[in-house]
Short mmCIF file of C-alpha atoms in Angstrom, two decimals:
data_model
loop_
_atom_site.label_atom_id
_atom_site.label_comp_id
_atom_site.label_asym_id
_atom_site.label_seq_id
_atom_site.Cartn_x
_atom_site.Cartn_y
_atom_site.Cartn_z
CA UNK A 82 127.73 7.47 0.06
CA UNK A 83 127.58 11.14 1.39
CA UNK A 84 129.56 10.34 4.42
CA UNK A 85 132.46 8.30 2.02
CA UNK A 86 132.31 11.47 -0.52
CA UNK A 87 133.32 13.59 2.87
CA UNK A 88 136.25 11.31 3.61
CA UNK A 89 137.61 10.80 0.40
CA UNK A 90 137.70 14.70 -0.18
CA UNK A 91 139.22 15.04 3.51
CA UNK A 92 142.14 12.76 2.52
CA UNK A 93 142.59 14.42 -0.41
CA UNK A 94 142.57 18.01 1.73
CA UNK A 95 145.44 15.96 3.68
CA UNK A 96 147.97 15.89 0.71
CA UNK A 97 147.44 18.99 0.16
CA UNK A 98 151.24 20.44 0.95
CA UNK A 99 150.67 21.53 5.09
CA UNK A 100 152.06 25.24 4.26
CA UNK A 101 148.69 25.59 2.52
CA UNK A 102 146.81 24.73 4.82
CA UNK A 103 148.10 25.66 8.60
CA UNK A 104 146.56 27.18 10.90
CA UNK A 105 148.38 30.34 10.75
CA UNK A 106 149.05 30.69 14.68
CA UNK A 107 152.69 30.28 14.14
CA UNK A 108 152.76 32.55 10.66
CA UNK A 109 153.17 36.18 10.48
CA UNK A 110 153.60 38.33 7.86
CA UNK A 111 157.26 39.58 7.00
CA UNK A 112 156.42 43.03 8.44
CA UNK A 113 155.38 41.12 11.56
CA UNK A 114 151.58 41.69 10.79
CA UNK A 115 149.87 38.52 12.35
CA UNK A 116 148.63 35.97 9.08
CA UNK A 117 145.46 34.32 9.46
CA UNK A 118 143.55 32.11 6.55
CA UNK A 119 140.32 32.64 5.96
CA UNK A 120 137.57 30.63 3.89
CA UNK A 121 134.63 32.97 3.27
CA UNK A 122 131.43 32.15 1.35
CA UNK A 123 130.87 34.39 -1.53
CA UNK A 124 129.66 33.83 -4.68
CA UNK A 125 132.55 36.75 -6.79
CA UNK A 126 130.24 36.92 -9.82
CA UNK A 127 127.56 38.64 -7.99
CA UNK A 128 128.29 42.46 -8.59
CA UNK A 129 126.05 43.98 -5.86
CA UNK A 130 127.68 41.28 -2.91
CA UNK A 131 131.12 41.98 -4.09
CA UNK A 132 131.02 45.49 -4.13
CA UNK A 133 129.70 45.49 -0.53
CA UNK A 134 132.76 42.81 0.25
CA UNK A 135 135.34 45.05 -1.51
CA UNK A 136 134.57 48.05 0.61
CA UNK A 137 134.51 46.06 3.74
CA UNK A 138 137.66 44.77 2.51
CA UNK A 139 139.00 47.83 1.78
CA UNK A 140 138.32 49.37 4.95
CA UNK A 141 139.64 46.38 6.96
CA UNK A 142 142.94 46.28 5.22
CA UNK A 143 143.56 50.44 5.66
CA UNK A 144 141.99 50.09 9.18
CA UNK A 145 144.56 46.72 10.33
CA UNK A 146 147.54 46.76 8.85
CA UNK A 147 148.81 44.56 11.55
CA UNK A 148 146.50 41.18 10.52
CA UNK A 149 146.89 39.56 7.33
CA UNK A 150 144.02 37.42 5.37
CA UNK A 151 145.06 35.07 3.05
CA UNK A 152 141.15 34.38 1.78
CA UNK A 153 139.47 31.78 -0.06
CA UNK A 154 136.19 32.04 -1.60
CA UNK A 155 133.82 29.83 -2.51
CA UNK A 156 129.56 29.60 -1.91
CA UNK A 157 126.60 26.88 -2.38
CA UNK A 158 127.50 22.61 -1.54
CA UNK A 159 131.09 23.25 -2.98
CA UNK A 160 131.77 25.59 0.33
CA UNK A 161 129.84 23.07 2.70
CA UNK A 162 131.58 20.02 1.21
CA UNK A 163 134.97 21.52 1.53
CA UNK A 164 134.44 23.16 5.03
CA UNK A 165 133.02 19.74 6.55
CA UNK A 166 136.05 17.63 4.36
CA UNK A 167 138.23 20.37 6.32
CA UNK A 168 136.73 19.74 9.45
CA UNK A 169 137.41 16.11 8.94
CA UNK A 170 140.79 16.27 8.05
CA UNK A 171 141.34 18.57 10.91
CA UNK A 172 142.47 21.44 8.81
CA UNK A 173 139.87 24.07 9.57
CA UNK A 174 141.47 27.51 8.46
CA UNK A 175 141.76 30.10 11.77
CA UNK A 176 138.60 31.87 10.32
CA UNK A 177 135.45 30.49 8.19
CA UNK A 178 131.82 31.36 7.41
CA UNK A 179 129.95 29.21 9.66
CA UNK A 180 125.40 29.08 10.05
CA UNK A 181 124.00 29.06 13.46
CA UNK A 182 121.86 25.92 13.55
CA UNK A 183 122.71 22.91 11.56
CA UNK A 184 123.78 24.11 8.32
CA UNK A 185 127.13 23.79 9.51
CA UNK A 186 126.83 22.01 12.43
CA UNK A 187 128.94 19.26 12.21
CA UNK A 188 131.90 21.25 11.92
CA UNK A 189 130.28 23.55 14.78
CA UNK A 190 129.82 20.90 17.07
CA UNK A 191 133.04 18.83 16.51
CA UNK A 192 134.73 20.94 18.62
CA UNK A 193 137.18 22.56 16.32
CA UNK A 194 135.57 25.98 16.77
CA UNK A 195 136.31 28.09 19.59
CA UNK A 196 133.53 29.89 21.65
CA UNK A 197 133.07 33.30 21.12
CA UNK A 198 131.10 34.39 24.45
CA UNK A 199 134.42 35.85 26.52
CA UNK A 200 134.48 38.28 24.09
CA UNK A 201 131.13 38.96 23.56
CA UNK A 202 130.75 39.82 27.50
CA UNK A 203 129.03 43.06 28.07
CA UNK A 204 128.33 43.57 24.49
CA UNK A 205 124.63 41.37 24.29
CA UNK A 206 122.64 44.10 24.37
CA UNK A 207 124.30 45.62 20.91
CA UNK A 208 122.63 43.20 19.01
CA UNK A 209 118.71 42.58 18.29
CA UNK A 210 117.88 39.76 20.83
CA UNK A 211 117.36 36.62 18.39
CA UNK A 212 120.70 37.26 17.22
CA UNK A 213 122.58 35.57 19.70
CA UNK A 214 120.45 33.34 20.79
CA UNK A 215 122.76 29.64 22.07
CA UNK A 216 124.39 28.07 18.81
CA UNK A 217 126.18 25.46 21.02
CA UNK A 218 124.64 22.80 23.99
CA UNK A 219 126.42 25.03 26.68
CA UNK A 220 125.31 28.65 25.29
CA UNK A 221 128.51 28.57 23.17
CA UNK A 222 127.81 31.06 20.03
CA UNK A 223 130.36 29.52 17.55
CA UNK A 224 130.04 32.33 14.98
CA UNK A 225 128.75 36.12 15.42
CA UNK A 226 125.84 36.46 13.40
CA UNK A 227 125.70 39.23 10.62
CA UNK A 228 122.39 39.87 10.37
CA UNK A 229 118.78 38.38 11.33
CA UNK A 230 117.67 36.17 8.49
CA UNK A 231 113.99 36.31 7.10
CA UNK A 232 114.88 33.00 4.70
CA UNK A 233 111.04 33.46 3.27
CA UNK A 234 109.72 37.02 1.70
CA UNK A 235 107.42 37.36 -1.69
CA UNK A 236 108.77 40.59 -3.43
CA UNK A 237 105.63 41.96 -5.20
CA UNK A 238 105.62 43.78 -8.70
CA UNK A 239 102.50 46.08 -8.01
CA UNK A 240 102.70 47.74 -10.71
CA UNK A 241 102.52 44.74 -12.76
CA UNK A 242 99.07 43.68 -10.49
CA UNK A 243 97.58 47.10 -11.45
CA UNK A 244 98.48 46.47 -15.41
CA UNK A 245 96.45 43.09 -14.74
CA UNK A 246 93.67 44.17 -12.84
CA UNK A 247 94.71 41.92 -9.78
CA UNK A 248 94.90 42.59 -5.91
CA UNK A 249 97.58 40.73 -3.85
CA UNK A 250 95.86 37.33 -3.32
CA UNK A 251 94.64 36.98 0.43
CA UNK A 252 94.80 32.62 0.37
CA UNK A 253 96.37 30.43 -1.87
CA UNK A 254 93.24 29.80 -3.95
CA UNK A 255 92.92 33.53 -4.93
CA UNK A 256 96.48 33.42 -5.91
CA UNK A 257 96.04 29.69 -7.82
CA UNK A 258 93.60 31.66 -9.58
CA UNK A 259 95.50 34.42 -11.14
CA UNK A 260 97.94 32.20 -13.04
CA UNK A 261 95.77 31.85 -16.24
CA UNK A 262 96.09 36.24 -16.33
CA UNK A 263 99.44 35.85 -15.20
CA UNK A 264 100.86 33.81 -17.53
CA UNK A 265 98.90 34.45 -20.41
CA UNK A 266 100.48 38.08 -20.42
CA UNK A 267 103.54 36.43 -21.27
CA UNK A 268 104.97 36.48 -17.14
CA UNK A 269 106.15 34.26 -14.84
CA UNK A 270 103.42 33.71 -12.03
CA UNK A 271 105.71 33.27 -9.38
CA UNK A 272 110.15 33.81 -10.32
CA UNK A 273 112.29 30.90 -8.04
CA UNK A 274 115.15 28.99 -9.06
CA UNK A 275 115.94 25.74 -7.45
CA UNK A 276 118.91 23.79 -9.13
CA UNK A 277 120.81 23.35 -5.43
CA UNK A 278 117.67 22.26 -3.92
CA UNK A 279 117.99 24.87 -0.57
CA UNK A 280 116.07 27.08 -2.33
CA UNK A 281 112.93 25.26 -2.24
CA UNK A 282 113.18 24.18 1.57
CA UNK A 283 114.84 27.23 2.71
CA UNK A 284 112.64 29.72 1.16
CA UNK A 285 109.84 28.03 0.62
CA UNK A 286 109.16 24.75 2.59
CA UNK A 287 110.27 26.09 5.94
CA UNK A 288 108.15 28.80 6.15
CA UNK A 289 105.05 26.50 4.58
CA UNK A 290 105.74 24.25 7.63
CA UNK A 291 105.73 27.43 10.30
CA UNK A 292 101.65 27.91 8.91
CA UNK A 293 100.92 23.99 8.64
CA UNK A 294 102.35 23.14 11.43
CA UNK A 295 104.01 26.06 13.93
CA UNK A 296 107.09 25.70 15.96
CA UNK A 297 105.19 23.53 18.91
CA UNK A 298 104.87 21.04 16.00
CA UNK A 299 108.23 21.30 14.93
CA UNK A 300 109.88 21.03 18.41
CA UNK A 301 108.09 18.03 18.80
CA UNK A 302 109.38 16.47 15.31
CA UNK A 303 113.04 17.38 16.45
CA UNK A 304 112.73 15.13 18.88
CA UNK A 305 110.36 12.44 17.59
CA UNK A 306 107.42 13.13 19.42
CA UNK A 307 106.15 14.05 15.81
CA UNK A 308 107.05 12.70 12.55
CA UNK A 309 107.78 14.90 9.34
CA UNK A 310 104.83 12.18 7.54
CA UNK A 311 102.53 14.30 10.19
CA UNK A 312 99.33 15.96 7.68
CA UNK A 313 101.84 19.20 9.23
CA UNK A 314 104.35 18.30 6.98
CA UNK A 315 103.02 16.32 4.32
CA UNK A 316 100.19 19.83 4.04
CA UNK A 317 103.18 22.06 3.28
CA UNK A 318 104.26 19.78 0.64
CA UNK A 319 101.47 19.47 -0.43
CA UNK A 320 101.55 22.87 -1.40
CA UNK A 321 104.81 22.81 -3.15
CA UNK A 322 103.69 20.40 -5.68
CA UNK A 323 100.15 21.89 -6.03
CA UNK A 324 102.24 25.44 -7.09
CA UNK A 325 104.13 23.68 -9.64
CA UNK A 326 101.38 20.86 -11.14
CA UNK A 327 99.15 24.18 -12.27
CA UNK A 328 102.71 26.05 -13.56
CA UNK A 329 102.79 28.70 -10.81
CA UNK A 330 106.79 28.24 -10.75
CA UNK A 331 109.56 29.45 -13.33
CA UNK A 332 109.58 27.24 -15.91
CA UNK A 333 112.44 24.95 -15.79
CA UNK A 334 113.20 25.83 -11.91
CA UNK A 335 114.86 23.08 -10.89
CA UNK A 336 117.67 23.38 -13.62
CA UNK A 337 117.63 27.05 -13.03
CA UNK A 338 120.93 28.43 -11.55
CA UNK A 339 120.34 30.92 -8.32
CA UNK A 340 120.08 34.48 -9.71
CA UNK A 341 117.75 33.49 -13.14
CA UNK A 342 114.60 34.23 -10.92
CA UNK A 343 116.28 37.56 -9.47
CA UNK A 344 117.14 38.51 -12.73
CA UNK A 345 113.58 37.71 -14.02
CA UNK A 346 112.23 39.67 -10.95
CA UNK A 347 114.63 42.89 -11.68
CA UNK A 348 113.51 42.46 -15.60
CA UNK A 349 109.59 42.87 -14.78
CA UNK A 350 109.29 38.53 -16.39
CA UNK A 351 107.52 37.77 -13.26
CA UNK A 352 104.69 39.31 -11.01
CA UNK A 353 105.93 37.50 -7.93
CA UNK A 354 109.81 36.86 -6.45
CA UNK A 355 109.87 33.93 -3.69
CA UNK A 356 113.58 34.21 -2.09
CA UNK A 357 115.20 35.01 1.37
CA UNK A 358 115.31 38.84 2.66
CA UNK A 359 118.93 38.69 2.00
CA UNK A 360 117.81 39.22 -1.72
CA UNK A 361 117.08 42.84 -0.62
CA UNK A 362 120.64 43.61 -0.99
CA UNK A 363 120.61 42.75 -4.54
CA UNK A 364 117.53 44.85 -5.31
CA UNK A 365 118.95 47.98 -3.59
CA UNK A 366 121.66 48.21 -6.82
CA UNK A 367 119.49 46.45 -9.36
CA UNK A 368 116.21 48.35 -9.27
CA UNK A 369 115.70 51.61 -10.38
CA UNK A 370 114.36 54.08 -8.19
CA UNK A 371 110.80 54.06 -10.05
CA UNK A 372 110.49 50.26 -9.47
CA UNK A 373 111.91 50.72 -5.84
CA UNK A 374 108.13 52.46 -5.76
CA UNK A 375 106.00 49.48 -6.89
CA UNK A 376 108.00 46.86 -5.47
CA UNK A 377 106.30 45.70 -1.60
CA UNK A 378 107.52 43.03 0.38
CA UNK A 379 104.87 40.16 1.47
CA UNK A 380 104.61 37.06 2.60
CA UNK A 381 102.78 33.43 0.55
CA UNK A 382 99.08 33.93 1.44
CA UNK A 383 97.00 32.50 3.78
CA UNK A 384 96.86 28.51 3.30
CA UNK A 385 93.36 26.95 3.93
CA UNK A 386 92.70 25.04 6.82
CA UNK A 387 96.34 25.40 8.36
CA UNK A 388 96.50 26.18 12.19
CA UNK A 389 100.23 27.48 12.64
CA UNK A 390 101.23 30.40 12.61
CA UNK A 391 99.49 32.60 10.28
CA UNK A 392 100.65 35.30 7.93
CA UNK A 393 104.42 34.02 8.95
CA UNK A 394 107.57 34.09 7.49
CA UNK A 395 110.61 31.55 8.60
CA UNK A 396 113.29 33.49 10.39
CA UNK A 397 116.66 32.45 11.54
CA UNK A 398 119.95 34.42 13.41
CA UNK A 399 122.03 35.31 10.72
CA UNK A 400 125.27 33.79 9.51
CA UNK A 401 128.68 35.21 10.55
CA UNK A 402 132.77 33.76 10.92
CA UNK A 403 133.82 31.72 13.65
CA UNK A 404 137.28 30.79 14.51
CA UNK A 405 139.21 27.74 14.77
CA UNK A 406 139.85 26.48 18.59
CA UNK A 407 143.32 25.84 18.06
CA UNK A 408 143.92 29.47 17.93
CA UNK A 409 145.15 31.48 21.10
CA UNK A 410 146.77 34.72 22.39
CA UNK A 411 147.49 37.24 19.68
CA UNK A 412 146.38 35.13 16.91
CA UNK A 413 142.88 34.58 18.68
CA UNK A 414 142.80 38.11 19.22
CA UNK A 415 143.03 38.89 15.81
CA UNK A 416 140.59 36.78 14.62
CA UNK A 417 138.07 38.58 16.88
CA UNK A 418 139.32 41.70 15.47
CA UNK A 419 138.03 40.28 12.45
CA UNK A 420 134.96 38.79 13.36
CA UNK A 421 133.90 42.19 15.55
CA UNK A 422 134.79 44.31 12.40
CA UNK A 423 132.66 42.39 10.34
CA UNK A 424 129.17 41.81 12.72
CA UNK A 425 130.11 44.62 14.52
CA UNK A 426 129.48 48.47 13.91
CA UNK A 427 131.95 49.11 11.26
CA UNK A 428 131.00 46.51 8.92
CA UNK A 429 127.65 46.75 9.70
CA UNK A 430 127.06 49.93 8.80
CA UNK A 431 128.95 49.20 5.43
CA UNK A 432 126.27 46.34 4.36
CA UNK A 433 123.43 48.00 5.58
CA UNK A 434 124.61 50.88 2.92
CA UNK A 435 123.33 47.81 0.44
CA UNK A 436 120.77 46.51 1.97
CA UNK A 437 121.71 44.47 4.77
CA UNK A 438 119.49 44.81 8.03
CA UNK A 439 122.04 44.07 10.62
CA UNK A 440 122.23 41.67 13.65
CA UNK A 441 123.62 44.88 15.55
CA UNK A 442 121.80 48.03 16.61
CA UNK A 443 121.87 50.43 13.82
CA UNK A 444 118.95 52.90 13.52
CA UNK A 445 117.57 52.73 9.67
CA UNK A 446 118.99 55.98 8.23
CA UNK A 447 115.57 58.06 7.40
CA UNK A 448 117.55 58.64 3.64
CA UNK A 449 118.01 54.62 3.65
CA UNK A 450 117.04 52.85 0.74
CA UNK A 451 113.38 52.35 -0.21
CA UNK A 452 114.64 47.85 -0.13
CA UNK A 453 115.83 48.46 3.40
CA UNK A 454 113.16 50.16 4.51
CA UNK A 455 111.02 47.58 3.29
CA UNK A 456 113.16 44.71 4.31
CA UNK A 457 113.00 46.32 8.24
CA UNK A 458 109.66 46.32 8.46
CA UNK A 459 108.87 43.44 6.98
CA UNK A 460 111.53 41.58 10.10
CA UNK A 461 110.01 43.67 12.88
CA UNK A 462 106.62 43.11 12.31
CA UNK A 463 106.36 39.70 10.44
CA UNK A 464 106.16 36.53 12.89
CA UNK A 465 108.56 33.34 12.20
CA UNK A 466 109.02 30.23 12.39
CA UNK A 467 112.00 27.58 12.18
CA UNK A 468 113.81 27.29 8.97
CA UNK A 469 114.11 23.84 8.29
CA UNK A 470 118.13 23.15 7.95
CA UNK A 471 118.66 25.36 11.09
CA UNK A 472 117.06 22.98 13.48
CA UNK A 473 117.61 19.53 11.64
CA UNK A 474 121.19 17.42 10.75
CA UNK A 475 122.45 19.37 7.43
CA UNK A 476 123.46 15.40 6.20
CA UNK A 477 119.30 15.34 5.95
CA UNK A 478 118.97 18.21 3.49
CA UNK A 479 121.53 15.34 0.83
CA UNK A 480 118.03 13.21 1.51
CA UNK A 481 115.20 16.13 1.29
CA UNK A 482 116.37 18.49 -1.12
CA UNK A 483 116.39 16.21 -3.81
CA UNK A 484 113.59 14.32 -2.90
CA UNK A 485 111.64 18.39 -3.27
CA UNK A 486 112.97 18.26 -6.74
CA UNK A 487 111.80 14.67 -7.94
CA UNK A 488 108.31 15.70 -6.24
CA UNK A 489 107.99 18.45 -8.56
CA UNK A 490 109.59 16.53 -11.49
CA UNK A 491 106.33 13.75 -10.75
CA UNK A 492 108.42 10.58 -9.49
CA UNK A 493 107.81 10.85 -5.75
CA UNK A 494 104.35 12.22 -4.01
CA UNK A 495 104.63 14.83 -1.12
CA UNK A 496 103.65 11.33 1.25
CA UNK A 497 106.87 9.57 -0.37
CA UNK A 498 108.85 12.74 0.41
CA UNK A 499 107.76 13.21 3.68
CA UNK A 500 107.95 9.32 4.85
CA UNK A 501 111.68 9.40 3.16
CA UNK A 502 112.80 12.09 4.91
CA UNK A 503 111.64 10.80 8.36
CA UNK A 504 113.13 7.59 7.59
CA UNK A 505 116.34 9.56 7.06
CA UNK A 506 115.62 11.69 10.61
CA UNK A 507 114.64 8.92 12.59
CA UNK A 508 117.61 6.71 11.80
CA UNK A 509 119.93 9.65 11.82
CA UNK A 510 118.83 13.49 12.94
CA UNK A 511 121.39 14.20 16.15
CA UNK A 512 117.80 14.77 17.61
CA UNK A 513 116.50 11.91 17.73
CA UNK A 514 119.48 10.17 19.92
#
């Protein structure tokens, strides 16, 4: 059904009228500026990422008045369902917002998208070393990442502890334990939101799995020397629905849009704030500088009995714009002007101004904010494992994400979830062939 959805909305992309959707090698501007289309993933309703993008913008435009971006935006499954119907339909634009592992890898590894390591030649040791680690079977990197990804941090009110007469739990028990305090003071025990399902895996699962289980475990699922209805996996799980059978979670979290649980965070509703590092950006312009004081990165505690790695987070090389194969000479050229502007030092510099810690080399200004100081530290000195849809078929997340939600909704046990999953993996997961 997921596959026919794809098609169907790839012929549809095909009568679309061709002059909106070429690939732009043969187009330039009337001035004779060089046109390329672009499809970037950004969610224009969030005021903290757009001012960041409007700078950038800004800058690029007065910077390259030679190359052209027609843009179109979009973020969550309506930017992955339209990028792989593209990719289908053989109408990639010349640039677009592509994941390192398998978030995107279909389109990745259809060979639509050109490699990017001619022009990344003598420039490896600009960027922090899991940043360009091989996207492609061959050591192709298909997109330059923007940053190094921590998809797992718990942003702690400490303030909010104090008022409650509670320490930062050390194991999962201690912090079971503090939802009757919690909640009875009118709070949210622990702020998520989960209505696209990634949330949940991204943010939470995959870095569950890293203690249960580890990355030996995980290599060894990839493959099929493990199975994901391993006590590795089914333990992490496990965890999930233990969180949300005693009310840990936001209520309604799996109908909650992404941003209620920020918001709830940024509002002092909730002692805890499960989300990716990334959400660091957003705190830079939405706390005050008071709460910037109270406010301490951590990571879920310590999980009884588990023998991966411990205290861990789930880390992944960043996201970043690729560009499509078909492109060459000056067109090519400009999208790597592009694509070095953006995950280079220029545009670095301009997101780490809001909280970004990027993929290249930038010493943390000592008048940084308090949020990237935080976020920094917290990368350089917190181990991490896989996150789940980086290493596994992103077709698989259509089969686990919802099966997450109906686990916490009651109708499927972590056992059912796991054993669906791998049924999905092992008839399926490019890994496993």
């Amino acid at each position: 059904m997921r596959r026919l959805s794809l098609i169907t909305a790839a012929l549809l992309l095909i009568l679309v009228p061709v002059s909106l959707l070429a690939n732009g090698q043969d187009e330039a501007a009337a001035d004779g500026a060089v046109k390329l289309r672009m499809f970037h993933y950004l969610d224009l309703a969030d005021a903290t990422t757009s001012a960041n993008w409007d700078i950038l913008l800004n800058t690029w435009n007065s910077s390259h008045p030679e190359i052209e971006l027609e843009i179109e935006y979009l973020v969550n499954e309506p930017y992955h369902n339209k990028l792989q119907a593209m990719s289908v339909a053989g109408q990639l634009p010349d640039i677009m917002f592509l994941w390192p592992g398998k978030r995107t890898g279909q389109v990745t590894g259809s060979g639509q998208i050109k490699d990017l390591s001619p022009w990344l030649e003598g420039k490896e040791d600009m960027f922090s070393p899991a940043a360009l680690t091989p996207q492609g079977p061959n050591g192709e990197i298909w997109e330059l990442p923007e940053q190094v990804t921590a998809t797992h941090v718990m942003f702690v009110n400490d303030r909010l502890l104090d008022e409650l007469g509670l320490d930062f739990p050390e194991t999962m028990d201690e912090l079971l334990a503090q939802g009757d305090a919690i909640r009875d003071a009118g709070l949210i025990p622990i702020a998520m939101d989960n209505k696209d399902g990634w949330q949940m895996q991204s943010c939470m699962l995959s870095a569950l799995v890293a203690r249960t289980g580890g990355p030996a475990w995980f290599d060894k699922a990839i493959v099929g020397d493990a199975s994901f209805e391993d006590p590795e996996f089914v333990e992490a799980l496990e965890v999930i629905k233990t969180l949300n059978d005693n009310d840990m979670f936001s209520p309604g979290i799996n109908q909650a849009e992404y941003g209620r649980a920020l918001t709830d965070f940024v509002t002092e509703k909730a002692v805890y704030f499960i989300d990716g590092g990334w959400r660091a950006n957003n705190l830079v312009g939405e706390l005050t500088a008071e709460q910037k004081e109270y406010v301490s990165l951590r990571v879920f505690p310590e999980i009884s009995g588990a023998d991966g790695l411990a205290a861990s987070t789930a880390i992944v090389a960043g996201t970043g714009h690729g560009m499509n194969a078909k492109l060459e000479g000056a067109e090519a050229d400009a999208a790597w002007e592009w694509i070095w502007f953006y995950s280079g030092p220029v545009g670095s510099a301009i997101r780490q101004g809001f909280g970004a810690l990027p993929a290249y080399k930038l010493p943390v200004p000592g008048n940084a904010d308090p949020m990237i100081k935080h976020l920094a530290e917290f990368v350089n000195t917190t181990p991490g494992g896989y996150v789940i849809d980086a290493k596994m078929d992103a077709e698989g997340m259509g089969v686990l994400h919802p099966a997450l939600q109906k686990m916490m909704f009651g109708e499927l046990s972590p056992a059912e979830v796991a054993a669906e999953y791998e049924s999905w993996v092992a008839a399926n997961d490019a890994g496993r062939k």
